Tab-separated table of C-alpha atoms in Angstrom:
chain	number	residue	atom	x	y	z
A	17	MET	CA	63.922	43.184	48.734
A	18	SER	CA	61.833	43.334	51.432
A	19	LEU	CA	58.419	45.641	50.240
A	20	GLU	CA	58.183	49.059	51.780
A	21	ILE	CA	54.964	50.709	52.135
A	22	ARG	CA	54.944	54.640	51.638
A	23	GLN	CA	52.322	57.330	52.553
A	24	ILE	CA	52.210	59.551	49.905
A	25	ASN	CA	51.477	63.206	50.817
A	26	ALA	CA	49.434	64.182	48.105
A	27	ARG	CA	49.146	67.843	48.468
A	28	ASN	CA	53.770	67.546	47.316
A	29	LYS	CA	53.594	67.756	43.826
A	30	LYS	CA	56.480	65.487	43.245
A	31	GLU	CA	55.268	62.849	45.648
A	32	LEU	CA	52.004	63.600	43.979
A	33	ARG	CA	53.155	62.916	39.918
A	34	ARG	CA	55.264	60.093	41.203
A	35	PHE	CA	51.915	58.003	42.236
A	36	VAL	CA	50.578	59.109	38.932
A	37	LEU	CA	53.044	58.572	36.396
A	38	PHE	CA	53.465	54.513	38.305
A	39	PRO	CA	51.638	53.626	35.561
A	40	GLU	CA	53.369	54.273	32.374
A	41	LYS	CA	56.678	52.565	33.822
A	42	LEU	CA	53.951	49.589	34.143
A	43	TYR	CA	52.561	49.860	30.508
A	44	LYS	CA	55.972	50.662	28.510
A	45	HIS	CA	54.534	48.305	25.820
A	46	ASN	CA	51.405	48.151	25.898
A	47	PRO	CA	49.412	49.019	22.908
A	48	TYR	CA	46.420	49.319	24.242
A	49	TYR	CA	46.882	51.102	27.641
A	50	VAL	CA	46.000	55.099	27.498
A	51	PRO	CA	47.547	57.299	29.841
A	52	SER	CA	44.945	59.311	31.605
A	53	LEU	CA	45.494	63.488	31.650
A	54	VAL	CA	48.655	63.704	34.169
A	55	PHE	CA	47.210	67.410	34.856
A	56	ASP	CA	43.627	66.006	36.218
A	57	GLU	CA	44.616	63.260	37.665
A	58	MET	CA	47.080	65.692	39.634
A	59	ASP	CA	44.406	67.438	40.550
A	60	THR	CA	41.778	65.457	41.236
A	61	LEU	CA	43.612	63.268	44.237
A	62	ASN	CA	45.371	66.340	45.465
A	63	PRO	CA	42.720	67.750	47.967
A	64	SER	CA	42.987	71.568	48.126
A	65	LYS	CA	41.985	71.493	44.091
A	66	ASN	CA	39.063	67.865	44.112
A	67	PRO	CA	36.400	69.574	45.450
A	68	ALA	CA	35.074	66.493	46.733
A	69	SER	CA	37.861	66.574	49.412
A	70	ASP	CA	34.883	67.974	51.409
A	71	PHE	CA	32.901	65.228	51.245
A	72	CYS	CA	35.120	62.952	51.268
A	73	ASP	CA	38.945	61.229	53.115
A	74	GLN	CA	41.378	59.839	51.278
A	75	VAL	CA	45.133	58.522	50.980
A	76	LEU	CA	47.921	56.888	49.165
A	77	TYR	CA	50.338	54.392	48.850
A	78	MET	CA	53.326	53.010	47.082
A	79	ALA	CA	55.158	50.121	47.287
A	80	PHE	CA	58.616	49.879	46.450
A	81	ARG	CA	61.125	47.686	46.195
A	82	ASP	CA	65.208	48.397	46.445
A	83	GLY	CA	63.545	51.979	45.924
A	84	GLU	CA	61.665	50.960	42.620
A	85	PRO	CA	57.915	51.395	42.477
A	86	VAL	CA	56.481	48.422	42.053
A	87	GLY	CA	52.191	49.292	42.929
A	88	ARG	CA	50.026	52.220	43.914
A	89	ILE	CA	46.485	52.346	45.700
A	90	ALA	CA	44.376	55.621	47.324
A	91	GLY	CA	41.709	54.307	50.098
A	92	ILE	CA	38.949	56.628	49.666
A	93	ILE	CA	35.777	57.449	52.326
A	94	ASN	CA	32.862	58.702	49.892
A	95	HIS	CA	30.923	59.639	53.416
A	96	ARG	CA	27.764	61.432	51.304
A	97	ALA	CA	27.509	58.205	49.408
A	98	ASN	CA	27.758	55.782	53.516
A	99	GLU	CA	24.904	57.806	53.884
A	100	HIS	CA	23.229	57.708	51.426
A	101	TRP	CA	23.543	54.054	50.842
A	102	LYS	CA	23.366	53.206	54.331
A	103	HIS	CA	26.633	51.488	54.208
A	104	ASP	CA	29.835	52.130	55.983
A	105	GLU	CA	32.689	51.063	53.302
A	106	VAL	CA	35.787	52.379	52.116
A	107	ARG	CA	36.683	52.462	48.617
A	108	PHE	CA	40.138	51.299	46.824
A	109	GLY	CA	41.496	53.018	43.455
A	110	TRP	CA	43.947	54.042	41.338
A	111	PHE	CA	44.845	50.846	41.463
A	112	ASP	CA	48.258	49.302	39.408
A	113	THR	CA	50.545	46.749	40.648
A	114	VAL	CA	53.204	44.807	39.058
A	115	ASP	CA	52.266	40.848	38.593
A	116	ASP	CA	53.415	40.307	42.484
A	117	PRO	CA	50.911	38.800	44.702
A	118	GLU	CA	51.723	40.553	47.897
A	119	VAL	CA	52.220	43.901	46.408
A	120	THR	CA	48.586	43.406	45.936
A	121	ALA	CA	47.123	41.835	49.245
A	122	THR	CA	49.849	43.891	51.461
A	123	LEU	CA	48.384	47.140	49.546
A	124	ILE	CA	44.982	46.607	49.757
A	125	SER	CA	45.609	45.314	53.781
A	126	LYS	CA	47.015	49.392	53.925
A	127	VAL	CA	43.386	50.291	53.083
A	128	GLU	CA	41.351	48.244	54.478
A	129	GLU	CA	43.226	49.174	58.023
A	130	PHE	CA	42.332	53.053	57.001
A	131	GLY	CA	38.520	51.972	56.650
A	132	LYS	CA	38.835	50.249	59.724
A	133	VAL	CA	40.254	53.225	61.993
A	134	HIS	CA	37.549	55.561	60.199
A	135	GLY	CA	34.597	52.897	61.250
A	136	MET	CA	34.202	50.989	57.430
A	137	THR	CA	32.986	47.392	57.695
A	138	HIS	CA	33.849	46.919	53.838
A	139	ILE	CA	35.834	47.159	50.786
A	140	ILE	CA	35.074	48.220	47.719
A	141	GLY	CA	36.442	48.606	44.747
A	142	PRO	CA	37.988	50.255	42.225
A	143	LEU	CA	36.163	53.346	42.541
A	144	GLY	CA	36.863	57.210	42.740
A	145	PHE	CA	35.909	59.954	44.834
A	146	THR	CA	32.541	60.005	42.768
A	147	ASP	CA	30.842	58.812	40.171
A	148	PHE	CA	32.675	61.235	37.107
A	149	ASP	CA	36.469	59.336	37.556
A	150	PRO	CA	37.116	56.032	36.602
A	151	GLU	CA	35.526	52.882	38.342
A	152	GLY	CA	35.667	49.482	37.554
A	153	MET	CA	38.896	46.416	36.556
A	154	LEU	CA	38.937	45.406	33.267
A	155	VAL	CA	37.937	42.397	32.792
A	156	GLU	CA	37.253	41.479	29.593
A	157	GLY	CA	38.738	43.194	26.933
A	158	TYR	CA	42.811	43.532	27.351
A	159	ASP	CA	42.834	42.873	24.125
A	160	GLN	CA	41.166	46.301	23.141
A	161	GLN	CA	42.457	49.357	22.700
A	162	GLY	CA	41.068	51.988	26.086
A	163	THR	CA	39.389	55.050	26.320
A	164	MET	CA	39.936	58.622	28.056
A	165	PRO	CA	37.420	57.822	31.078
A	166	LEU	CA	38.146	54.641	32.005
A	167	ILE	CA	40.374	52.464	33.524
A	168	TYR	CA	42.667	49.757	31.245
A	169	ASN	CA	44.971	46.731	33.802
A	170	HIS	CA	46.674	43.390	32.772
A	171	PRO	CA	44.398	40.065	33.799
A	172	TYR	CA	46.961	39.293	37.085
A	173	TYR	CA	45.336	42.007	38.364
A	174	VAL	CA	41.979	39.729	38.372
A	175	THR	CA	43.358	36.505	39.745
A	176	HIS	CA	45.352	38.804	42.217
A	177	ILE	CA	42.056	40.791	44.029
A	178	GLU	CA	39.866	37.653	43.726
A	179	ALA	CA	42.499	35.535	45.394
A	180	LEU	CA	42.124	38.193	47.993
A	181	GLY	CA	38.895	36.634	48.778
A	182	PHE	CA	36.778	40.177	46.489
A	183	LYS	CA	33.532	39.014	44.801
A	184	LYS	CA	31.553	40.737	42.189
A	185	ASP	CA	29.594	43.600	42.916
A	186	ALA	CA	28.164	44.869	39.535
A	187	ASP	CA	29.372	44.211	36.105
A	188	TRP	CA	29.764	47.429	33.565
A	189	LEU	CA	29.588	46.777	29.529
A	190	GLU	CA	30.904	48.345	26.939
A	191	TYR	CA	30.490	48.490	23.095
A	192	ARG	CA	31.940	49.541	19.564
A	193	ILE	CA	28.907	51.562	17.588
A	194	THR	CA	28.928	51.180	13.793
A	195	ILE	CA	27.576	54.036	12.072
A	196	PRO	CA	25.642	53.860	9.488
A	197	GLU	CA	26.211	55.376	6.078
A	198	VAL	CA	22.885	56.169	5.530
A	199	ILE	CA	20.793	57.118	9.126
A	200	PRO	CA	17.554	54.481	8.439
A	201	GLU	CA	14.387	56.683	7.861
A	202	LYS	CA	12.323	55.545	10.508
A	203	PHE	CA	14.264	56.759	12.370
A	204	ASP	CA	13.524	60.243	10.969
A	205	ARG	CA	10.506	59.056	10.668
A	206	VAL	CA	9.516	58.788	14.688
A	207	ALA	CA	11.989	61.631	15.458
A	208	GLY	CA	9.580	63.778	13.937
A	209	ILE	CA	6.981	62.121	15.515
A	210	ILE	CA	8.231	62.510	18.873
A	211	THR	CA	9.002	66.267	18.128
A	212	GLU	CA	5.447	67.170	17.458
A	213	ARG	CA	3.517	64.823	20.581
A	214	TYR	CA	5.715	66.197	22.522
A	215	HIS	CA	7.047	68.725	21.341
A	216	PHE	CA	10.583	68.833	21.717
A	217	LYS	CA	13.183	70.262	20.478
A	218	ILE	CA	17.144	70.260	19.829
A	219	ARG	CA	18.688	72.914	21.047
A	220	PRO	CA	22.312	73.531	19.097
A	221	VAL	CA	24.859	73.500	22.609
A	222	THR	CA	26.744	77.407	22.133
A	223	ARG	CA	29.282	78.879	23.893
A	224	LYS	CA	27.152	82.180	24.734
A	225	MET	CA	24.823	79.303	26.482
A	226	ILE	CA	27.330	78.120	28.543
A	227	ARG	CA	27.837	81.250	29.799
A	228	LYS	CA	25.818	83.082	29.775
A	229	GLU	CA	22.135	80.541	30.397
A	230	ASN	CA	24.243	78.238	33.640
A	231	TYR	CA	23.911	75.973	31.909
A	232	ALA	CA	26.126	73.327	33.237
A	233	THR	CA	24.480	73.427	36.312
A	234	LYS	CA	21.133	73.810	34.221
A	235	LEU	CA	22.587	70.111	32.982
A	236	PHE	CA	23.695	68.998	36.212
A	237	ALA	CA	20.852	68.538	37.984
A	238	VAL	CA	19.603	66.002	35.043
A	239	ILE	CA	22.160	63.849	34.969
A	240	THR	CA	21.688	63.623	38.311
A	241	ASP	CA	18.086	62.922	38.042
A	242	THR	CA	19.166	59.859	35.442
A	243	TYR	CA	21.302	58.216	37.608
A	244	LYS	CA	20.363	59.537	40.960
A	245	ASP	CA	19.358	55.590	41.723
A	246	LEU	CA	21.972	53.108	39.827
A	247	TYR	CA	25.005	51.548	41.652
A	248	GLU	CA	26.679	53.682	43.728
A	249	TYR	CA	26.008	56.919	42.451
A	250	THR	CA	27.076	60.474	44.599
A	251	ILE	CA	24.443	62.803	44.961
A	252	LEU	CA	26.921	66.010	44.549
A	253	PRO	CA	26.121	69.151	45.531
A	254	ASP	CA	25.184	71.784	42.466
A	255	ASN	CA	28.492	73.743	43.554
A	256	LEU	CA	29.851	70.175	41.870
A	257	ALA	CA	28.426	71.228	38.553
A	258	ASP	CA	31.636	73.158	36.617
A	259	LYS	CA	34.211	70.356	38.565
A	260	TYR	CA	32.680	67.762	35.971
A	261	ILE	CA	30.313	69.379	33.733
A	262	GLY	CA	32.210	72.211	32.878
A	263	PHE	CA	35.114	71.454	32.881
A	264	TYR	CA	34.368	69.344	29.690
A	265	LEU	CA	31.756	72.008	27.836
A	266	LYS	CA	34.481	74.623	28.204
A	267	VAL	CA	37.118	72.334	25.874
A	268	LEU	CA	35.039	69.792	23.883
A	269	ASP	CA	33.759	70.867	20.047
A	270	LEU	CA	29.974	71.060	21.075
A	271	ARG	CA	28.441	69.614	17.603
A	272	TYR	CA	29.762	67.200	19.703
A	273	VAL	CA	26.801	67.683	22.372
A	274	SER	CA	23.613	66.968	21.514
A	275	SER	CA	19.925	68.773	23.985
A	276	VAL	CA	17.089	68.459	23.167
A	277	GLU	CA	14.490	71.360	25.638
A	278	ASN	CA	11.025	70.761	26.062
A	279	GLU	CA	8.389	74.045	25.721
A	280	GLN	CA	9.274	75.541	28.910
A	281	GLY	CA	12.979	76.251	27.473
A	282	GLU	CA	14.031	73.147	30.747
A	283	ILE	CA	16.741	70.071	29.483
A	284	VAL	CA	15.170	66.883	29.174
A	285	ALA	CA	17.557	64.876	27.553
A	286	TYR	CA	21.271	65.607	26.996
A	287	GLY	CA	24.398	63.436	25.119
A	288	ILE	CA	27.871	64.452	25.699
A	289	THR	CA	30.569	62.947	23.244
A	290	MET	CA	33.948	63.546	22.525
A	291	PRO	CA	35.699	62.371	19.036
A	292	SER	CA	38.167	59.787	20.532
A	293	LEU	CA	41.966	60.906	22.168
A	294	ALA	CA	43.201	58.088	22.851
A	295	ASP	CA	45.683	58.147	19.971
A	296	ALA	CA	46.498	61.480	20.882
A	297	LEU	CA	47.289	60.929	24.973
A	298	ILE	CA	49.009	58.208	23.583
A	299	LYS	CA	51.242	60.448	21.564
A	300	SER	CA	51.140	63.062	24.387
A	301	ARG	CA	51.344	60.514	27.326
A	302	GLY	CA	49.295	62.114	28.422
A	303	ARG	CA	51.444	65.342	28.962
A	304	LEU	CA	50.578	68.588	27.813
A	305	PHE	CA	54.019	70.380	27.866
A	306	PRO	CA	56.291	70.280	25.982
A	307	PHE	CA	53.719	69.501	22.843
A	308	GLY	CA	50.797	68.351	24.215
A	309	TRP	CA	48.610	70.437	23.743
A	310	TRP	CA	48.798	70.440	20.692
A	311	THR	CA	48.228	67.274	19.844
A	312	LEU	CA	45.300	67.075	22.122
A	313	LEU	CA	44.400	70.341	20.737
A	314	LYS	CA	44.103	69.320	17.134
A	315	ALA	CA	42.240	65.350	17.791
A	316	LEU	CA	39.038	67.893	19.324
A	317	PHE	CA	38.746	70.625	16.853
A	318	ILE	CA	41.064	69.647	13.969
A	319	LYS	CA	42.193	66.553	12.637
A	320	HIS	CA	38.784	64.513	14.126
A	321	SER	CA	39.721	60.592	14.614
A	322	GLU	CA	36.721	58.575	12.913
A	323	GLY	CA	36.125	57.655	16.042
A	324	ALA	CA	34.089	59.027	19.106
A	325	GLU	CA	33.547	58.344	22.645
A	326	LEU	CA	29.968	58.683	24.317
A	327	LEU	CA	31.273	59.866	28.202
A	328	LEU	CA	27.215	60.483	29.500
A	329	MET	CA	24.135	60.057	27.983
A	330	GLY	CA	20.465	60.564	29.440
A	331	ALA	CA	17.040	61.663	30.270
A	332	ARG	CA	14.757	63.457	33.206
A	333	ALA	CA	12.515	60.149	34.357
A	334	ASP	CA	9.393	62.471	33.292
A	335	VAL	CA	10.195	62.105	30.125
A	336	ARG	CA	11.903	58.458	29.447
A	337	LYS	CA	8.602	56.643	28.281
A	338	THR	CA	8.017	59.522	25.639
A	339	GLY	CA	10.961	58.030	23.498
A	340	VAL	CA	12.813	61.356	23.260
A	341	THR	CA	16.516	59.421	23.548
A	342	ALA	CA	15.121	58.566	19.722
A	343	LEU	CA	15.378	61.662	18.498
A	344	LEU	CA	18.504	62.320	20.619
A	345	VAL	CA	20.194	59.379	19.040
A	346	CYS	CA	18.648	60.320	15.552
A	347	ASP	CA	20.880	64.069	16.020
A	348	MET	CA	23.991	63.122	17.755
A	349	PHE	CA	24.367	60.315	14.542
A	350	HIS	CA	23.788	62.924	12.161
A	351	LYS	CA	25.709	64.559	13.398
A	352	TYR	CA	28.812	61.881	13.381
A	353	GLN	CA	27.652	62.002	9.559
A	354	LYS	CA	28.430	65.118	9.172
A	355	MET	CA	31.877	65.118	10.414
A	356	GLY	CA	32.868	61.501	9.138
A	357	VAL	CA	32.499	59.094	13.072
A	358	LYS	CA	32.995	55.780	11.256
A	359	TRP	CA	32.527	54.921	15.291
A	360	ALA	CA	31.296	55.249	18.120
A	361	GLU	CA	32.465	53.500	22.076
A	362	THR	CA	29.641	53.679	24.511
A	363	ASN	CA	31.065	54.856	28.479
A	364	ALA	CA	30.938	52.035	31.027
A	365	GLU	CA	27.045	50.218	30.690
A	366	LEU	CA	25.537	48.680	34.059
A	367	GLU	CA	24.711	45.134	32.791
A	368	ASP	CA	21.434	45.773	34.142
A	369	ASN	CA	20.630	49.174	33.013
A	370	TYR	CA	18.367	48.334	30.114
A	371	ASP	CA	17.540	51.704	29.648
A	372	ILE	CA	20.734	52.738	28.751
A	373	ARG	CA	21.449	49.727	27.310
A	374	ASN	CA	18.520	49.668	24.871
A	375	HIS	CA	19.142	53.109	23.248
A	376	PHE	CA	21.442	51.074	19.920
A	377	ASP	CA	19.586	48.099	20.041
A	378	ALA	CA	19.057	49.001	15.880
A	379	PHE	CA	22.139	49.875	15.191
A	380	GLU	CA	25.422	47.820	14.761
A	381	ARG	CA	26.960	47.048	18.025
A	382	VAL	CA	29.897	44.966	19.665
A	383	GLN	CA	29.960	43.893	23.221
A	384	HIS	CA	34.078	44.081	23.763
A	385	LYS	CA	34.915	45.462	27.254
A	386	ARG	CA	33.298	43.955	30.675
A	387	ARG	CA	34.504	45.970	33.804
A	388	ARG	CA	33.303	44.669	37.448
A	389	SER	CA	33.456	46.580	41.027
A	390	TYR	CA	34.450	44.051	44.024
A	391	LYS	CA	33.944	43.638	47.750
A	392	LYS	CA	34.497	42.325	50.537
A	393	GLU	CA	34.204	43.042	53.997
A	394	ILE	CA	37.190	43.460	56.489
A	395	LYS	CA	37.833	41.318	58.692
């Protein structure tokens, strides 16, 4: 039963679909795994459809035994990030494997070879093309349901990777926050003081704003300002705003989006959240057809989950010390109460990013997952 490695043509729909659907076999009976949206994965991994290919090189591999797939991996060189952070790294991502260390070692070696050809000195991952792709290997919380934007993996992935000499490069934490039945009065009082002192205002986001005010591009600029100094962040050109932010704004229930503006009408803080789609994705297996579109549409707009996913949240650097995030959180949680949201799941937060981690200190919360990126030198 020799191991065979095949390079996948990302522009070939049939080959790419087999690559994308491999985890369905691997996690078929795992109740905590949440499938990705198949069409979104296909578009992300197809260089013809992913604008990140303007500054990224990629390669996809699948491992087979006796003609059956047993593993997959993507190798990615993000030239923009390498230039910004002044390093020479090849990323591995979309990594999934059966419990066979040989499969892991062989797939990783193929990415290392790809990196060597392009002059890379280190391999790092799991990471995607940009920070808007799933990143970080799950190292705690295997008995917790996954979320749409993040990776779920078996515990043995960690054993395989660490046996190859990979070391921790960064950790992210995830929290489950209980939404109180009554928002403490002090939050409204503090929000009122901040509003009056700094002349901030909550502005409801509408479809008309998105269409006519170039809202996605403006929001994208604030997101870049928020995250540009954080781990491995890729500063992206404005033309990617619609790809990464516009998509969500077009499909989300905008009641789950909060925006704070200053006197000049500039966005200074934002919170992009959504109803939890985990159960809908499990039911539809990430497919839109034949009936998956209805399952997802219902979860987004008609019958909301009791949970919410906090996708992106932050404030412009020049206003972070004003307490504007308290105003933002107050607005978000009042909306949650009206919509019957009982709990919220944070996105992955870097363990040393105390600014973002402190947003929810006043609420009941549990840190229930941890994920990690690994790094090692290419010999």
